[in-house]
PDB file of C-alpha atoms in Angstrom:
ATOM      1  CA  MET A  19      85.428  99.353 106.977  1.00 47.00           C
ATOM      2  CA  SER A  20      86.455 102.852 104.946  1.00 61.00           C
ATOM      3  CA  LYS A  21      86.492 101.923 101.169  1.00 77.00           C
ATOM      4  CA  SER A  22      89.646 103.889 101.174  1.00 82.00           C
ATOM      5  CA  LEU A  23      91.372 103.029 104.221  1.00 90.00           C
ATOM      6  CA  ASN A  24      92.045  99.058 103.851  1.00 93.00           C
ATOM      7  CA  PRO A  25      94.913  96.743 103.210  1.00 94.00           C
ATOM      8  CA  GLU A  26      93.838  96.127  99.632  1.00 95.00           C
ATOM      9  CA  LYS A  27      94.487 100.047  99.170  1.00 94.00           C
ATOM     10  CA  ALA A  28      97.052 100.646 101.603  1.00 94.00           C
ATOM     11  CA  LEU A  29      97.030 104.545 100.879  1.00 93.00           C
ATOM     12  CA  ILE A  30      99.477 106.628 102.345  1.00 92.00           C
ATOM     13  CA  TRP A  31      98.938 110.195 103.162  1.00 92.00           C
ATOM     14  CA  ARG A  32     101.461 113.169 103.981  1.00 92.00           C
ATOM     15  CA  ILE A  33     100.381 116.247 104.689  1.00 94.00           C
ATOM     16  CA  ILE A  34     102.204 119.512 103.241  1.00 95.00           C
ATOM     17  CA  HIS A  35     102.099 123.426 103.221  1.00 97.00           C
ATOM     18  CA  ARG A  36     100.658 124.465  99.739  1.00 98.00           C
ATOM     19  CA  ASP A  37     103.792 126.842  99.158  1.00 98.00           C
ATOM     20  CA  ASN A  38     106.092 123.330  99.101  1.00 96.00           C
ATOM     21  CA  LEU A  39     103.772 121.591  96.649  1.00 96.00           C
ATOM     22  CA  GLU A  40     105.565 123.558  93.253  1.00 95.00           C
ATOM     23  CA  TRP A  41     109.248 122.110  94.633  1.00 94.00           C
ATOM     24  CA  ILE A  42     107.720 118.619  95.550  1.00 93.00           C
ATOM     25  CA  LEU A  43     106.381 118.226  92.107  1.00 92.00           C
ATOM     26  CA  GLN A  44     110.007 119.719  90.708  1.00 91.00           C
ATOM     27  CA  HIS A  45     112.298 117.386  92.680  1.00 90.00           C
ATOM     28  CA  GLY A  46     110.563 114.899  95.009  1.00 89.00           C
ATOM     29  CA  VAL A  47     109.725 114.488  98.791  1.00 89.00           C
ATOM     30  CA  TYR A  48     113.055 114.089 100.686  1.00 89.00           C
ATOM     31  CA  ALA A  49     113.496 113.062 104.205  1.00 89.00           C
ATOM     32  CA  SER A  50     114.029 115.705 107.163  1.00 89.00           C
ATOM     33  CA  SER A  51     117.616 114.744 107.145  1.00 89.00           C
ATOM     34  CA  SER A  52     118.303 115.097 104.080  1.00 88.00           C
ATOM     35  CA  GLU A  53     120.947 117.691 102.969  1.00 88.00           C
ATOM     36  CA  TYR A  54     118.814 118.407  99.601  1.00 87.00           C
ATOM     37  CA  LYS A  55     116.052 120.801 100.914  1.00 86.00           C
ATOM     38  CA  SER A  56     114.263 123.714  99.375  1.00 93.00           C
ATOM     39  CA  ASP A  57     115.460 127.100 101.002  1.00 93.00           C
ATOM     40  CA  ASP A  58     111.597 128.432 101.008  1.00 96.00           C
ATOM     41  CA  TRP A  59     110.094 125.166 102.698  1.00 94.00           C
ATOM     42  CA  VAL A  60     107.148 126.000 104.950  1.00 96.00           C
ATOM     43  CA  SER A  61     107.209 123.665 107.679  1.00 92.00           C
ATOM     44  CA  ILE A  62     103.765 122.319 109.268  1.00 92.00           C
ATOM     45  CA  GLY A  63     103.220 120.348 112.102  1.00 86.00           C
ATOM     46  CA  SER A  64     104.794 119.765 115.600  1.00 88.00           C
ATOM     47  CA  GLU A  65     108.286 121.288 115.292  1.00 87.00           C
ATOM     48  CA  GLU A  66     109.339 119.208 118.685  1.00 88.00           C
ATOM     49  CA  LEU A  67     108.357 115.754 116.867  1.00 85.00           C
ATOM     50  CA  ILE A  68     110.325 116.588 113.745  1.00 85.00           C
ATOM     51  CA  ASP A  69     113.126 117.160 116.323  1.00 88.00           C
ATOM     52  CA  LYS A  70     112.464 114.205 117.977  1.00 89.00           C
ATOM     53  CA  ARG A  71     112.575 112.078 114.927  1.00 87.00           C
ATOM     54  CA  SER A  72     116.477 112.462 114.335  1.00 90.00           C
ATOM     55  CA  LYS A  73     116.572 110.938 117.975  1.00 93.00           C
ATOM     56  CA  LYS A  74     114.861 107.797 117.328  1.00 92.00           C
ATOM     57  CA  GLU A  75     116.410 104.731 115.668  1.00 94.00           C
ATOM     58  CA  VAL A  76     114.336 102.928 113.425  1.00 93.00           C
ATOM     59  CA  PRO A  77     114.936  98.935 114.886  1.00 95.00           C
ATOM     60  CA  ILE A  78     114.529  97.321 111.654  1.00 95.00           C
ATOM     61  CA  ALA A  79     115.963  97.372 108.332  1.00 93.00           C
ATOM     62  CA  PRO A  80     117.179  99.909 106.234  1.00 90.00           C
ATOM     63  CA  GLY A  81     117.386 101.225 109.906  1.00 92.00           C
ATOM     64  CA  GLY A  82     118.895 104.734 110.632  1.00 92.00           C
ATOM     65  CA  MET A  83     116.588 107.460 112.371  1.00 92.00           C
ATOM     66  CA  LEU A  84     112.952 108.248 111.537  1.00 91.00           C
ATOM     67  CA  SER A  85     114.342 111.641 110.041  1.00 91.00           C
ATOM     68  CA  ASP A  86     115.887 109.638 107.394  1.00 91.00           C
ATOM     69  CA  TYR A  87     112.400 108.762 106.368  1.00 90.00           C
ATOM     70  CA  VAL A  88     109.392 110.978 104.981  1.00 90.00           C
ATOM     71  CA  PRO A  89     106.297 109.970 107.175  1.00 90.00           C
ATOM     72  CA  PHE A  90     103.068 109.194 105.835  1.00 90.00           C
ATOM     73  CA  TYR A  91      99.881 107.990 107.490  1.00 89.00           C
ATOM     74  CA  PHE A  92      97.327 105.544 106.399  1.00 90.00           C
ATOM     75  CA  THR A  93      94.648 107.822 107.053  1.00 88.00           C
ATOM     76  CA  PRO A  94      94.021 111.223 105.945  1.00 88.00           C
ATOM     77  CA  PHE A  95      92.220 111.943 109.549  1.00 82.00           C
ATOM     78  CA  SER A  96      95.523 112.116 111.449  1.00 85.00           C
ATOM     79  CA  PRO A  97      96.043 113.637 114.877  1.00 86.00           C
ATOM     80  CA  MET A  98      98.425 116.220 113.432  1.00 88.00           C
ATOM     81  CA  LEU A  99      96.230 117.328 110.801  1.00 91.00           C
ATOM     82  CA  TYR A 100      93.838 118.191 113.676  1.00 90.00           C
ATOM     83  CA  ASN A 101      96.549 119.981 115.441  1.00 92.00           C
ATOM     84  CA  ILE A 102      97.393 121.825 112.030  1.00 94.00           C
ATOM     85  CA  LYS A 103      94.021 123.096 111.850  1.00 94.00           C
ATOM     86  CA  THR A 104      93.458 124.265 115.824  1.00 94.00           C
ATOM     87  CA  GLY A 105      96.515 124.866 116.957  1.00 94.00           C
ATOM     88  CA  ARG A 106      96.410 122.196 119.482  1.00 92.00           C
ATOM     89  CA  GLY A 107      99.614 120.989 120.994  1.00 90.00           C
ATOM     90  CA  GLY A 108     101.633 124.453 119.933  1.00 92.00           C
ATOM     91  CA  VAL A 109     101.511 123.564 116.373  1.00 93.00           C
ATOM     92  CA  VAL A 110     101.097 126.770 114.431  1.00 95.00           C
ATOM     93  CA  GLN A 111      97.642 126.987 113.160  1.00 96.00           C
ATOM     94  CA  ARG A 112      96.959 126.773 109.339  1.00 96.00           C
ATOM     95  CA  ASN A 113      93.692 127.820 107.349  1.00 96.00           C
ATOM     96  CA  ASN A 114      92.523 124.487 105.210  1.00 94.00           C
ATOM     97  CA  ASP A 115      93.447 126.621 102.244  1.00 96.00           C
ATOM     98  CA  GLU A 116      97.276 126.268 103.494  1.00 97.00           C
ATOM     99  CA  ILE A 117      96.953 122.738 103.349  1.00 96.00           C
ATOM    100  CA  ILE A 118      97.724 120.028 100.772  1.00 96.00           C
ATOM    101  CA  ILE A 119      97.271 116.352 101.516  1.00 94.00           C
ATOM    102  CA  LEU A 120      99.086 114.122  99.225  1.00 94.00           C
ATOM    103  CA  VAL A 121      98.040 110.370  98.885  1.00 93.00           C
ATOM    104  CA  SER A 122      99.964 107.319  97.110  1.00 92.00           C
ATOM    105  CA  SER A 123      99.589 103.874  98.122  1.00 93.00           C
ATOM    106  CA  LEU A 124     102.384 101.844  99.671  1.00 92.00           C
ATOM    107  CA  TYR A 125     102.271  99.317  96.635  1.00 95.00           C
ATOM    108  CA  ASP A 126     103.331 101.907  94.771  1.00 92.00           C
ATOM    109  CA  VAL A 127     106.409 102.729  96.955  1.00 91.00           C
ATOM    110  CA  ASN A 128     107.068  99.178  97.049  1.00 92.00           C
ATOM    111  CA  GLU A 129     106.761  98.833  93.179  1.00 92.00           C
ATOM    112  CA  ALA A 130     109.569 101.964  92.957  1.00 89.00           C
ATOM    113  CA  GLY A 131     111.853  99.748  95.022  1.00 89.00           C
ATOM    114  CA  LEU A 132     112.329 102.214  97.236  1.00 89.00           C
ATOM    115  CA  ASN A 133     112.668 101.379 100.897  1.00 89.00           C
ATOM    116  CA  TYR A 134     109.839 101.996 103.558  1.00 90.00           C
ATOM    117  CA  VAL A 135     109.136 100.869 107.200  1.00 92.00           C
ATOM    118  CA  TYR A 136     105.413 101.127 108.731  1.00 92.00           C
ATOM    119  CA  THR A 137     104.141 100.342 112.005  1.00 90.00           C
ATOM    120  CA  ASP A 138     100.856  99.680 113.751  1.00 87.00           C
ATOM    121  CA  SER A 139     100.775 102.606 116.699  1.00 84.00           C
ATOM    122  CA  HIS A 140     102.832 105.763 116.849  1.00 83.00           C
ATOM    123  CA  ALA A 141     106.436 105.161 115.728  1.00 86.00           C
ATOM    124  CA  TYR A 142     107.272 106.754 119.371  1.00 83.00           C
ATOM    125  CA  SER A 143     105.134 103.991 121.309  1.00 84.00           C
ATOM    126  CA  ALA A 144     107.067 101.309 123.240  1.00 85.00           C
ATOM    127  CA  LEU A 145     104.321  98.996 121.993  1.00 88.00           C
ATOM    128  CA  ALA A 146     104.837 100.038 118.059  1.00 89.00           C
ATOM    129  CA  ASN A 147     105.917  96.900 115.701  1.00 93.00           C
ATOM    130  CA  TYR A 148     107.914  97.854 112.456  1.00 94.00           C
ATOM    131  CA  TYR A 149     107.400  96.066 109.612  1.00 94.00           C
ATOM    132  CA  SER A 150     109.249  96.542 105.938  1.00 93.00           C
ATOM    133  CA  ASP A 151     107.388  94.266 103.687  1.00 92.00           C
ATOM    134  CA  LEU A 152     103.629  94.022 102.611  1.00 94.00           C
ATOM    135  CA  ASN A 153     103.420  90.644 104.436  1.00 95.00           C
ATOM    136  CA  SER A 154     102.194  92.300 107.351  1.00 95.00           C
ATOM    137  CA  ILE A 155      99.622  94.819 105.914  1.00 94.00           C
ATOM    138  CA  ARG A 156      96.961  93.637 107.468  1.00 94.00           C
ATOM    139  CA  THR A 157      98.130  93.786 111.178  1.00 90.00           C
ATOM    140  CA  ILE A 158      96.898  97.522 110.867  1.00 89.00           C
ATOM    141  CA  ASP A 159      94.085  98.348 112.456  1.00 86.00           C
ATOM    142  CA  TRP A 160      92.248  99.672 109.634  1.00 86.00           C
ATOM    143  CA  ASP A 161      88.897  99.888 111.676  1.00 82.00           C
ATOM    144  CA  GLY A 162      90.842 101.892 114.192  1.00 78.00           C
ATOM    145  CA  PHE A 163      91.293 104.864 112.149  1.00 74.00           C
ATOM    146  CA  TYR A 164      88.858 107.343 113.735  1.00 59.00           C
ATOM    147  CA  PRO A 165      88.298 111.120 112.898  1.00 61.00           C
ATOM    148  CA  ASP A 166      87.435 111.938 116.843  1.00 58.00           C
ATOM    149  CA  PHE A 167      90.596 113.509 118.432  1.00 52.00           C
ATOM    150  CA  THR A 168      89.270 114.217 121.561  1.00 57.00           C
ATOM    151  CA  ASP A 169      89.211 110.275 122.642  1.00 57.00           C
ATOM    152  CA  THR A 170      93.104 109.976 123.706  1.00 54.00           C
ATOM    153  CA  SER A 171      92.275 106.191 123.724  1.00 53.00           C
ATOM    154  CA  LYS A 172      91.418 105.919 119.900  1.00 49.00           C
ATOM    155  CA  THR A 173      94.109 108.198 118.962  1.00 47.00           C
ATOM    156  CA  ARG A 174      97.250 105.963 119.398  1.00 45.00           C
ATOM    157  CA  HIS A 175      95.513 103.419 116.422  1.00 45.00           C
ATOM    158  CA  ASN A 176      95.444 106.980 114.002  1.00 44.00           C
ATOM    159  CA  MET A 177      99.008 107.480 114.481  1.00 45.00           C
ATOM    160  CA  PRO A 178     101.043 104.635 113.141  1.00 45.00           C
ATOM    161  CA  ILE A 179     103.505 106.138 110.714  1.00 47.00           C
ATOM    162  CA  ARG A 180     104.487 105.068 107.312  1.00 48.00           C
ATOM    163  CA  SER A 181     107.730 106.138 106.453  1.00 54.00           C
ATOM    164  CA  VAL A 182     109.282 105.904 102.965  1.00 63.00           C
ATOM    165  CA  HIS A 183     113.494 105.843 103.644  1.00 61.00           C
ATOM    166  CA  ASP A 184     115.205 108.919 102.038  1.00 56.00           C
ATOM    167  CA  GLN A 185     113.459 110.102  98.977  1.00 50.00           C
ATOM    168  CA  THR A 186     110.200 109.601  97.020  1.00 48.00           C
ATOM    169  CA  LYS A 187     110.481 110.962  93.468  1.00 47.00           C
ATOM    170  CA  LYS A 188     109.824 108.051  92.225  1.00 48.00           C
ATOM    171  CA  VAL A 189     106.415 108.146  93.276  1.00 52.00           C
ATOM    172  CA  GLN A 190     103.998 110.416  91.947  1.00 50.00           C
ATOM    173  CA  PRO A 191     101.691 111.521  94.189  1.00 52.00           C
ATOM    174  CA  ARG A 192      98.099 112.277  93.840  1.00 53.00           C
ATOM    175  CA  VAL A 193      97.117 115.550  95.207  1.00 47.00           C
TER     176      VAL A 193
END
């Protein structure tokens, strides 16, 4: 198990475009469904996936749609980061110098009193289990986070999505 990727730290990672950093530092991180948005926001990742989040219900409290949550990963080695780097899956390819990875901890989110959910696999999977407290943090397959995205049997474990409901201004991300 990685020294950083473990339930004791429960680090959460968010990929952003560098042009969004100043706005985030001034205003916080908001869900895609929020009306509070930057006019100059540079979207990265799969537009199709971003759109699908508005149609996927979160089956546990506080409920809503996935687009009502700010998505995070428990690993910096997410398949989406790979897609952004390579252009795989029709994702706009970005150079490393355009990408910033914010990191915080699910413990920090919890301490700030923010609502959140996390899953033990990709949130769209019928096999995904949803959790909304830290009591289930050890259900995550922490040893299953692999930076090898050519083996699709491993990528399901890289895709658990941790989502913070609406707005995360209360939590200062580490850049």
